[in-house]
Short mmCIF file of C-alpha atoms in Angstrom, two decimals:
data_model
loop_
_atom_site.label_atom_id
_atom_site.label_comp_id
_atom_site.label_asym_id
_atom_site.label_seq_id
_atom_site.Cartn_x
_atom_site.Cartn_y
_atom_site.Cartn_z
CA MET A 120 29.16 -44.57 -49.18
CA LYS A 121 30.02 -47.22 -51.78
CA SER A 122 33.41 -47.76 -53.36
CA TYR A 123 34.71 -49.81 -56.27
CA ARG A 124 38.19 -50.43 -57.69
CA LYS A 125 39.53 -52.01 -60.82
CA ASP A 126 42.90 -52.33 -62.56
CA LEU A 127 43.09 -52.02 -66.33
CA TRP A 128 46.13 -53.47 -68.10
CA PHE A 129 47.93 -52.37 -71.26
CA ASN A 130 50.87 -53.63 -73.28
CA THR A 131 51.46 -51.29 -76.20
CA ALA A 132 53.21 -52.30 -79.42
CA LYS A 133 55.04 -48.96 -79.62
CA ARG A 134 57.02 -46.91 -77.10
CA ARG A 135 54.41 -44.12 -77.26
CA GLU A 136 50.68 -44.56 -77.80
CA TYR A 137 47.36 -42.94 -76.93
CA ILE A 138 44.53 -45.37 -76.17
CA ASN A 139 40.91 -44.26 -75.76
CA ILE A 140 39.71 -45.93 -72.54
CA THR A 141 36.34 -44.14 -72.20
CA SER A 142 34.28 -47.28 -72.83
CA GLN A 143 36.30 -49.26 -70.27
CA ILE A 144 35.71 -46.55 -67.67
CA LYS A 145 31.98 -46.57 -68.45
CA GLU A 146 32.00 -50.34 -67.98
CA ALA A 147 33.71 -50.03 -64.58
CA LEU A 148 31.11 -47.45 -63.56
CA THR A 149 28.27 -49.77 -64.54
CA GLU A 150 29.89 -52.59 -62.54
CA SER A 151 30.13 -50.31 -59.49
CA GLY A 152 26.41 -49.50 -59.43
CA ILE A 153 27.31 -45.99 -58.23
CA GLN A 154 24.88 -43.23 -59.29
CA GLU A 155 26.42 -40.06 -57.79
CA GLY A 156 30.09 -39.59 -56.96
CA PHE A 157 33.60 -39.25 -58.35
CA ILE A 158 35.78 -41.52 -60.46
CA LEU A 159 39.54 -41.32 -60.15
CA VAL A 160 41.47 -42.78 -63.08
CA ASN A 161 45.25 -42.71 -62.65
CA ALA A 162 48.32 -44.25 -64.22
CA LYS A 163 50.03 -46.59 -61.73
CA HIS A 164 53.32 -46.17 -63.61
CA ILE A 165 55.26 -42.94 -63.61
CA THR A 166 56.06 -42.94 -67.32
CA ALA A 167 52.41 -42.95 -68.39
CA SER A 168 49.43 -40.61 -68.15
CA VAL A 169 45.68 -40.54 -67.92
CA PHE A 170 44.27 -37.41 -69.54
CA ILE A 171 41.15 -36.09 -71.23
CA ASN A 172 41.21 -34.56 -74.68
CA ASP A 173 39.94 -35.12 -78.24
CA ASP A 174 39.86 -38.49 -80.03
CA GLU A 175 41.35 -37.14 -83.25
CA ALA A 176 44.34 -38.71 -85.03
CA GLY A 177 45.76 -35.36 -86.20
CA LEU A 178 45.83 -34.07 -82.61
CA HIS A 179 47.54 -37.24 -81.39
CA HIS A 180 50.21 -36.72 -84.06
CA ASP A 181 50.55 -33.11 -82.79
CA PHE A 182 50.99 -34.40 -79.20
CA GLU A 183 53.82 -36.67 -80.40
CA VAL A 184 55.66 -33.88 -82.24
CA TRP A 185 55.09 -31.36 -79.44
CA LEU A 186 56.19 -33.62 -76.57
CA GLU A 187 59.28 -34.64 -78.53
CA LYS A 188 60.10 -30.94 -78.88
CA LEU A 189 59.55 -30.17 -75.17
CA ALA A 190 61.19 -33.34 -73.80
CA PRO A 191 63.01 -35.26 -76.55
CA GLU A 192 63.64 -38.99 -76.17
CA LYS A 193 67.18 -38.75 -77.63
CA PRO A 194 70.07 -38.36 -77.13
CA TYR A 195 69.61 -40.59 -74.09
CA ASN A 196 72.63 -39.17 -72.31
CA GLN A 197 71.00 -35.73 -71.96
CA TYR A 198 69.16 -37.07 -68.88
CA LYS A 199 70.89 -38.07 -65.64
CA HIS A 200 68.03 -40.50 -64.99
CA ASN A 201 69.26 -42.54 -67.97
CA GLY A 202 71.96 -44.55 -66.21
CA TYR A 203 70.44 -48.04 -66.30
CA GLU A 204 67.30 -46.85 -68.12
CA ASP A 205 66.50 -44.85 -71.26
CA ASN A 206 63.13 -43.38 -70.22
CA GLY A 207 64.06 -40.01 -68.70
CA ASP A 208 61.99 -38.28 -71.40
CA ALA A 209 58.93 -40.36 -70.48
CA HIS A 210 59.01 -39.12 -66.86
CA LEU A 211 59.00 -35.53 -68.16
CA LYS A 212 56.33 -36.05 -70.84
CA ARG A 213 54.06 -37.53 -68.18
CA GLN A 214 54.33 -34.29 -66.12
CA ILE A 215 52.98 -32.29 -69.08
CA MET A 216 50.16 -34.73 -69.80
CA GLY A 217 49.27 -35.45 -66.15
CA ARG A 218 48.92 -38.54 -63.96
CA GLU A 219 45.18 -38.64 -63.36
CA ALA A 220 41.69 -37.49 -64.23
CA VAL A 221 38.84 -37.06 -61.76
CA ILE A 222 35.43 -37.38 -63.41
CA ALA A 223 32.00 -36.65 -61.97
CA VAL A 224 29.35 -39.37 -61.89
CA THR A 225 25.79 -38.09 -62.32
CA GLU A 226 22.70 -40.33 -62.55
CA GLY A 227 24.93 -43.36 -63.05
CA LYS A 228 26.81 -41.85 -66.02
CA LEU A 229 30.19 -40.24 -66.71
CA ASP A 230 29.41 -36.51 -66.57
CA LEU A 231 31.60 -35.52 -69.53
CA GLY A 232 31.43 -32.66 -72.00
CA PRO A 233 30.51 -33.29 -75.67
CA TRP A 234 34.07 -34.00 -76.88
CA GLU A 235 35.72 -35.23 -73.69
CA GLN A 236 37.32 -38.67 -74.15
CA ILE A 237 39.55 -40.36 -71.58
CA PHE A 238 42.98 -41.54 -72.73
CA TYR A 239 45.77 -43.72 -71.49
CA GLY A 240 48.99 -42.04 -72.63
CA GLU A 241 51.93 -44.41 -72.80
CA PHE A 242 55.44 -42.90 -73.06
CA ASP A 243 57.56 -45.98 -72.34
CA GLY A 244 55.59 -48.96 -73.51
CA LYS A 245 56.18 -52.41 -74.95
CA ARG A 246 55.61 -53.95 -71.50
CA LYS A 247 52.66 -54.65 -69.18
CA LYS A 248 51.50 -51.61 -67.23
CA SER A 249 48.27 -50.77 -65.46
CA ILE A 250 45.97 -47.95 -64.45
CA LEU A 251 43.67 -47.74 -61.45
CA VAL A 252 39.97 -46.92 -61.58
CA LYS A 253 38.53 -46.04 -58.18
CA ILE A 254 34.94 -44.90 -57.75
CA ILE A 255 33.34 -43.52 -54.59
CA GLY A 256 29.76 -42.37 -54.09
CA GLU A 257 26.29 -43.71 -53.70
CA MET B 1485 26.47 -38.69 -48.80
CA LYS B 1486 25.13 -35.59 -50.53
CA SER B 1487 25.96 -34.45 -54.03
CA TYR B 1488 25.39 -31.31 -56.05
CA ARG B 1489 26.11 -30.34 -59.65
CA LYS B 1490 26.02 -27.10 -61.59
CA ASP B 1491 27.10 -25.90 -65.03
CA LEU B 1492 28.69 -22.47 -65.38
CA TRP B 1493 28.68 -20.84 -68.83
CA PHE B 1494 31.17 -18.49 -70.47
CA ASN B 1495 31.39 -16.67 -73.79
CA THR B 1496 34.64 -14.74 -73.92
CA ALA B 1497 35.22 -11.67 -76.11
CA LYS B 1498 38.76 -12.78 -76.97
CA ARG B 1499 40.26 -16.10 -78.13
CA ARG B 1500 42.25 -16.39 -74.89
CA GLU B 1501 41.13 -15.16 -71.46
CA TYR B 1502 41.55 -15.95 -67.76
CA ILE B 1503 38.42 -15.49 -65.65
CA ASN B 1504 38.44 -15.65 -61.85
CA ILE B 1505 35.55 -17.97 -60.91
CA THR B 1506 36.28 -18.31 -57.18
CA SER B 1507 33.14 -16.44 -56.10
CA GLN B 1508 30.95 -18.57 -58.39
CA ILE B 1509 32.42 -21.76 -56.92
CA LYS B 1510 31.77 -20.42 -53.39
CA GLU B 1511 28.18 -19.72 -54.40
CA ALA B 1512 27.73 -23.27 -55.72
CA LEU B 1513 29.13 -24.62 -52.46
CA THR B 1514 26.66 -22.55 -50.43
CA GLU B 1515 23.80 -23.80 -52.62
CA SER B 1516 24.92 -27.41 -52.01
CA GLY B 1517 24.76 -27.15 -48.22
CA ILE B 1518 27.77 -29.48 -48.03
CA GLN B 1519 30.07 -28.94 -45.03
CA GLU B 1520 32.82 -31.55 -45.53
CA GLY B 1521 33.85 -33.05 -48.86
CA PHE B 1522 35.45 -32.40 -52.24
CA ILE B 1523 34.59 -30.06 -55.11
CA LEU B 1524 35.56 -31.01 -58.64
CA VAL B 1525 35.65 -28.10 -61.10
CA ASN B 1526 36.46 -29.11 -64.68
CA ALA B 1527 36.31 -27.64 -68.15
CA LYS B 1528 33.75 -29.53 -70.25
CA HIS B 1529 35.52 -28.42 -73.42
CA ILE B 1530 38.93 -29.71 -74.40
CA THR B 1531 40.36 -26.35 -75.44
CA ALA B 1532 39.85 -24.75 -72.01
CA SER B 1533 41.20 -25.23 -68.49
CA VAL B 1534 40.32 -24.89 -64.85
CA PHE B 1535 43.39 -24.10 -62.76
CA ILE B 1536 44.42 -22.43 -59.52
CA ASN B 1537 46.98 -19.65 -59.41
CA ASP B 1538 47.37 -15.95 -58.58
CA ASP B 1539 44.88 -13.23 -59.56
CA GLU B 1540 47.54 -10.84 -60.85
CA ALA B 1541 47.41 -9.16 -64.26
CA GLY B 1542 51.19 -9.30 -64.78
CA LEU B 1543 51.18 -13.07 -64.26
CA HIS B 1544 48.29 -13.51 -66.68
CA HIS B 1545 50.29 -11.59 -69.28
CA ASP B 1546 53.23 -13.93 -68.54
CA PHE B 1547 50.95 -16.98 -69.06
CA GLU B 1548 49.94 -15.60 -72.48
CA VAL B 1549 53.55 -15.01 -73.62
CA TRP B 1550 54.77 -18.32 -72.19
CA LEU B 1551 52.00 -20.50 -73.65
CA GLU B 1552 52.45 -18.82 -77.03
CA LYS B 1553 56.13 -19.75 -76.86
CA LEU B 1554 55.46 -23.39 -75.85
CA ALA B 1555 52.49 -23.96 -78.18
CA PRO B 1556 52.09 -21.07 -80.64
CA GLU B 1557 48.71 -20.39 -82.26
CA LYS B 1558 50.24 -19.62 -85.69
CA PRO B 1559 51.11 -20.68 -88.31
CA TYR B 1560 47.94 -22.77 -88.26
CA ASN B 1561 49.37 -25.36 -90.66
CA GLN B 1562 52.01 -26.48 -88.13
CA TYR B 1563 49.31 -28.68 -86.51
CA LYS B 1564 47.73 -31.70 -88.22
CA HIS B 1565 44.63 -31.14 -86.10
CA ASN B 1566 44.04 -27.90 -88.04
CA GLY B 1567 42.23 -29.35 -91.04
CA TYR B 1568 38.74 -27.98 -90.52
CA GLU B 1569 39.70 -26.13 -87.34
CA ASP B 1570 42.39 -23.67 -86.23
CA ASN B 1571 42.59 -24.57 -82.54
CA GLY B 1572 45.37 -27.17 -82.39
CA ASP B 1573 47.36 -24.84 -80.14
CA ALA B 1574 44.44 -24.60 -77.70
CA HIS B 1575 44.39 -28.39 -77.19
CA LEU B 1576 48.10 -28.27 -76.29
CA LYS B 1577 47.88 -25.17 -74.05
CA ARG B 1578 45.12 -26.87 -72.10
CA GLN B 1579 47.44 -29.83 -71.33
CA ILE B 1580 49.93 -27.45 -69.69
CA MET B 1581 47.29 -25.59 -67.71
CA GLY B 1582 45.21 -28.66 -66.80
CA ARG B 1583 41.58 -29.73 -67.15
CA GLU B 1584 40.41 -29.67 -63.54
CA ALA B 1585 40.91 -28.66 -59.93
CA VAL B 1586 39.81 -30.68 -56.92
CA ILE B 1587 39.27 -28.50 -53.84
CA ALA B 1588 38.66 -29.55 -50.26
CA VAL B 1589 35.52 -28.36 -48.45
CA THR B 1590 35.99 -27.81 -44.71
CA GLU B 1591 33.32 -26.42 -42.37
CA GLY B 1592 31.24 -25.37 -45.38
CA LYS B 1593 34.05 -23.34 -46.98
CA LEU B 1594 36.56 -23.72 -49.82
CA ASP B 1595 39.72 -24.86 -48.05
CA LEU B 1596 42.12 -22.70 -50.09
CA GLY B 1597 45.52 -21.23 -49.32
CA PRO B 1598 45.97 -17.46 -48.88
CA TRP B 1599 46.55 -16.65 -52.57
CA GLU B 1600 44.75 -19.52 -54.25
CA GLN B 1601 42.16 -18.33 -56.76
CA ILE B 1602 40.26 -20.55 -59.18
CA PHE B 1603 40.37 -19.64 -62.89
CA TYR B 1604 38.63 -20.56 -66.07
CA GLY B 1605 41.31 -20.52 -68.76
CA GLU B 1606 39.89 -20.09 -72.26
CA PHE B 1607 42.18 -20.84 -75.23
CA ASP B 1608 39.63 -20.93 -78.05
CA GLY B 1609 36.84 -18.60 -77.05
CA LYS B 1610 34.28 -16.29 -78.67
CA ARG B 1611 31.62 -19.00 -78.30
CA LYS B 1612 29.49 -20.50 -75.50
CA LYS B 1613 31.36 -23.06 -73.42
CA SER B 1614 30.77 -24.48 -69.96
CA ILE B 1615 32.45 -25.94 -66.93
CA LEU B 1616 31.10 -28.46 -64.45
CA VAL B 1617 31.02 -28.01 -60.68
CA LYS B 1618 30.36 -31.27 -58.83
CA ILE B 1619 30.40 -31.46 -55.03
CA ILE B 1620 30.23 -34.59 -52.90
CA GLY B 1621 30.27 -34.85 -49.11
CA GLU B 1622 28.08 -34.25 -46.09
CA MET C 1098 31.08 -40.43 -44.56
CA LYS C 1099 34.16 -39.55 -42.57
CA SER C 1100 36.57 -36.72 -43.30
CA TYR C 1101 39.98 -35.72 -42.03
CA ARG C 1102 42.26 -32.74 -42.71
CA LYS C 1103 45.84 -31.89 -41.88
CA ASP C 1104 48.34 -29.19 -42.83
CA LEU C 1105 51.96 -30.15 -43.45
CA TRP C 1106 54.59 -27.40 -43.25
CA PHE C 1107 57.87 -26.97 -45.11
CA ASN C 1108 60.71 -24.45 -45.05
CA THR C 1109 63.28 -25.41 -47.66
CA ALA C 1110 66.95 -24.41 -47.52
CA LYS C 1111 67.04 -23.79 -51.28
CA ARG C 1112 64.77 -21.93 -53.70
CA ARG C 1113 63.87 -25.20 -55.46
CA GLU C 1114 63.58 -28.61 -53.81
CA TYR C 1115 61.71 -31.90 -54.17
CA ILE C 1116 60.69 -33.54 -50.89
CA ASN C 1117 59.28 -37.07 -50.69
CA ILE C 1118 56.17 -36.78 -48.49
CA THR C 1119 54.77 -40.30 -49.01
CA SER C 1120 55.38 -41.40 -45.42
CA GLN C 1121 53.70 -38.26 -44.05
CA ILE C 1122 50.64 -38.91 -46.23
CA LYS C 1123 50.52 -42.52 -45.01
CA GLU C 1124 50.65 -41.22 -41.43
CA ALA C 1125 47.75 -38.83 -42.05
CA LEU C 1126 45.75 -41.70 -43.56
CA THR C 1127 46.39 -43.86 -40.48
CA GLU C 1128 45.30 -40.98 -38.23
CA SER C 1129 42.07 -40.62 -40.25
CA GLY C 1130 41.01 -44.23 -39.74
CA ILE C 1131 39.52 -44.17 -43.27
CA GLN C 1132 39.54 -47.51 -45.12
CA GLU C 1133 37.98 -46.67 -48.50
CA GLY C 1134 37.96 -43.24 -50.13
CA PHE C 1135 40.06 -40.51 -51.72
CA ILE C 1136 42.96 -38.40 -50.47
CA LEU C 1137 43.51 -34.95 -51.90
CA VAL C 1138 47.02 -33.54 -51.36
CA ASN C 1139 47.48 -29.99 -52.66
CA ALA C 1140 49.95 -27.16 -52.36
CA LYS C 1141 48.34 -24.20 -50.57
CA HIS C 1142 50.85 -21.85 -52.19
CA ILE C 1143 50.78 -21.06 -55.88
CA THR C 1144 54.54 -21.34 -56.41
CA ALA C 1145 54.71 -24.96 -55.23
CA SER C 1146 53.41 -28.33 -56.42
CA VAL C 1147 52.30 -31.71 -55.22
CA PHE C 1148 53.03 -34.39 -57.81
CA ILE C 1149 53.72 -38.10 -58.12
CA ASN C 1150 56.82 -39.45 -59.83
CA ASP C 1151 60.02 -41.42 -59.11
CA ASP C 1152 62.25 -40.95 -56.04
CA GLU C 1153 65.47 -40.89 -58.04
CA ALA C 1154 68.11 -38.17 -57.69
CA GLY C 1155 69.05 -38.21 -61.39
CA LEU C 1156 65.44 -37.55 -62.38
CA HIS C 1157 65.16 -34.69 -59.89
CA HIS C 1158 68.27 -33.15 -61.47
CA ASP C 1159 66.57 -33.58 -64.88
CA PHE C 1160 63.44 -31.81 -63.57
CA GLU C 1161 65.59 -28.87 -62.46
CA VAL C 1162 67.35 -28.55 -65.83
CA TRP C 1163 64.15 -29.06 -67.82
CA LEU C 1164 62.00 -26.59 -65.86
CA GLU C 1165 64.77 -24.00 -66.08
CA LYS C 1166 64.73 -24.47 -69.86
CA LEU C 1167 60.92 -24.19 -70.13
CA ALA C 1168 60.48 -21.34 -67.60
CA PRO C 1169 63.87 -19.87 -66.59
CA GLU C 1170 64.22 -18.05 -63.29
CA LYS C 1171 66.42 -15.29 -64.78
CA PRO C 1172 66.54 -12.65 -66.08
CA TYR C 1173 63.87 -11.55 -63.61
CA ASN C 1174 62.66 -8.75 -65.87
CA GLN C 1175 61.41 -11.19 -68.52
CA TYR C 1176 58.22 -11.61 -66.43
CA LYS C 1177 55.68 -8.82 -65.84
CA HIS C 1178 54.75 -10.51 -62.56
CA ASN C 1179 58.22 -9.59 -61.25
CA GLY C 1180 57.50 -6.04 -60.14
CA TYR C 1181 57.74 -6.40 -56.36
CA GLU C 1182 58.58 -10.10 -56.55
CA ASP C 1183 61.09 -12.32 -58.37
CA ASN C 1184 59.08 -15.55 -58.55
CA GLY C 1185 57.31 -15.30 -61.93
CA ASP C 1186 59.12 -18.45 -63.05
CA ALA C 1187 57.85 -20.37 -60.00
CA HIS C 1188 54.20 -19.68 -60.95
CA LEU C 1189 54.90 -21.15 -64.42
CA LYS C 1190 56.91 -24.15 -63.21
CA ARG C 1191 54.06 -25.04 -60.90
CA GLN C 1192 51.64 -25.23 -63.87
CA ILE C 1193 53.85 -27.89 -65.50
CA MET C 1194 54.27 -29.90 -62.32
CA GLY C 1195 50.66 -29.48 -61.09
CA ARG C 1196 48.96 -28.29 -57.90
CA GLU C 1197 47.51 -31.50 -56.53
CA ALA C 1198 47.34 -35.27 -56.50
CA VAL C 1199 44.24 -37.33 -55.77
CA ILE C 1200 45.07 -40.78 -54.45
CA ALA C 1201 42.76 -43.75 -53.89
CA VAL C 1202 42.50 -45.31 -50.43
CA THR C 1203 41.86 -49.08 -50.47
CA GLU C 1204 41.72 -51.28 -47.35
CA GLY C 1205 43.20 -48.45 -45.29
CA LYS C 1206 46.25 -48.00 -47.54
CA LEU C 1207 47.44 -45.61 -50.25
CA ASP C 1208 46.55 -47.42 -53.47
CA LEU C 1209 49.77 -46.53 -55.33
CA GLY C 1210 51.66 -48.22 -58.14
CA PRO C 1211 55.05 -49.87 -57.50
CA TRP C 1212 57.17 -46.75 -58.12
CA GLU C 1213 54.68 -43.98 -57.28
CA GLN C 1214 56.02 -41.61 -54.64
CA ILE C 1215 54.34 -38.35 -53.60
CA PHE C 1216 56.44 -35.17 -53.72
CA TYR C 1217 56.25 -31.62 -52.52
CA GLY C 1218 57.83 -29.51 -55.26
CA GLU C 1219 59.06 -26.15 -54.03
CA PHE C 1220 59.90 -23.49 -56.64
CA ASP C 1221 60.18 -20.40 -54.41
CA GLY C 1222 61.33 -21.62 -51.01
CA LYS C 1223 63.38 -20.42 -48.07
CA ARG C 1224 60.15 -19.54 -46.22
CA LYS C 1225 57.35 -21.36 -44.40
CA LYS C 1226 54.75 -22.83 -46.72
CA SER C 1227 52.15 -25.55 -46.31
CA ILE C 1228 50.19 -28.22 -48.12
CA LEU C 1229 46.74 -29.57 -47.33
CA VAL C 1230 45.88 -33.23 -46.86
CA LYS C 1231 42.12 -33.89 -46.98
CA ILE C 1232 40.68 -37.39 -46.81
CA ILE C 1233 37.07 -38.42 -47.35
CA GLY C 1234 35.57 -41.89 -47.21
CA GLU C 1235 34.57 -44.56 -44.74
#
C-alpha cells in the first residue's frame, strides 16, 4: 500500500467563500502516483468545510442565503460560543456543509460524476487556514 | 491491496424518493471478494444523496416534510440557481443528507449496526442517475 | 494491508450529550500498530453521530439550541416515525451532525488540525449504544 499527504493553504479575502479545489486535488493525485484507492480531503479547521457540489455562481449565492437563514452570523450574542470569538455561526454552518469528502481513485483519476466539483467552503476567513489531502492505495 | 468498482443506476418515478440499496451493496461486496477494508458509496450526481438511517416509512415521510421546510422546492424563483433549471432545492437538500457513506468491511461482510440501512436519496429524479461503489482492502 | 476494529460503548445519563472520544480513538490507533492509513469512526445507531468540531462548552450549548430549532424533540406527534417510539427528532438531528468521520493516519498519529476533536453525539440516550472504529493501512 502507498500513501501520500499534502496540505493546501487558503487565505480568503471575505469571511465566507467557496473555492473550487478540484484541479489541486487532481494535482496531488498525480504527485502520489496512486492508481487505485481513496482520497480523503478534509478541512483542518472547524469553521470550514470540504464538500462536493456544482460550480455555479447562482447556487453559491443560494448557499450563502440559505446558511444565513439556518445559522445566521448576527447578532453575535445569540451564540454562547461567542465570548472571545464571533464565529459561532461558522461552527454550525460547517456541520451542514460537512468536514470532508472521500473520493474514489480509479485508473489514476478522480472517479467523479459529470458535475461533481470539490470545494473548500470557508465560513470564518480572512486568515491562513489549511486542508489535508491524504491518499491511500496502490 | 485489492480494489473493486461498480456503478448502480436509478430512474425514480417521483422527483423525491428514498431507495434501500443495502442488498445491492452487499452484492457488490461479495463480487469484490474483499474480506477486510472500506466501501465508499457516493452519489455521482449533485442533487442526490447516499446516507444511512432507518428503513421505516414514517421516518421517510418525516424526511420529506422536514427537508421541504428547510429547503422548499417552490417557489422556484427563490433560488438564483433556477435560471434554466428548477432544482436549486435539491442541491441544498443533498447537503443536509450528505453525498456519501463509508462503511467498514469485516470478515467479508458490511460491518453495520443493527438498524443501519443504506439509502439512495433522490431529490431531482425522473431521469437516469448513478451512484458509485468503490471497495478497497484485502 | 493491516486492519483493526474496535467497538466503543456509551450509556449517557441524558437524552442528548456530546462526548469527546479523541483519546479513545488515539488508543485504538496505538493498539492497531498502523502507521499510514485511514480511520473510520461511525455511530452504529441511527439516532447518534460521530463528528469533528471544537471541545468548547458554549458551542455544545449552541448545538443543543440550534438542533432543537431545526428538528425539535416535541411535540412528539409532529413526526410519523413516533408511533411506538419518541425519537423521530433524533433521526433528523443525526442527519445534520453526520454518521461518521474519516481521519487520516500519518506516522502512527491522528492527522488532525489544531482544534479538531472527535465527538460522539447522542440524540436518544439513556441506553447502551456503540460506535465502530475501523482502521486500515500499513
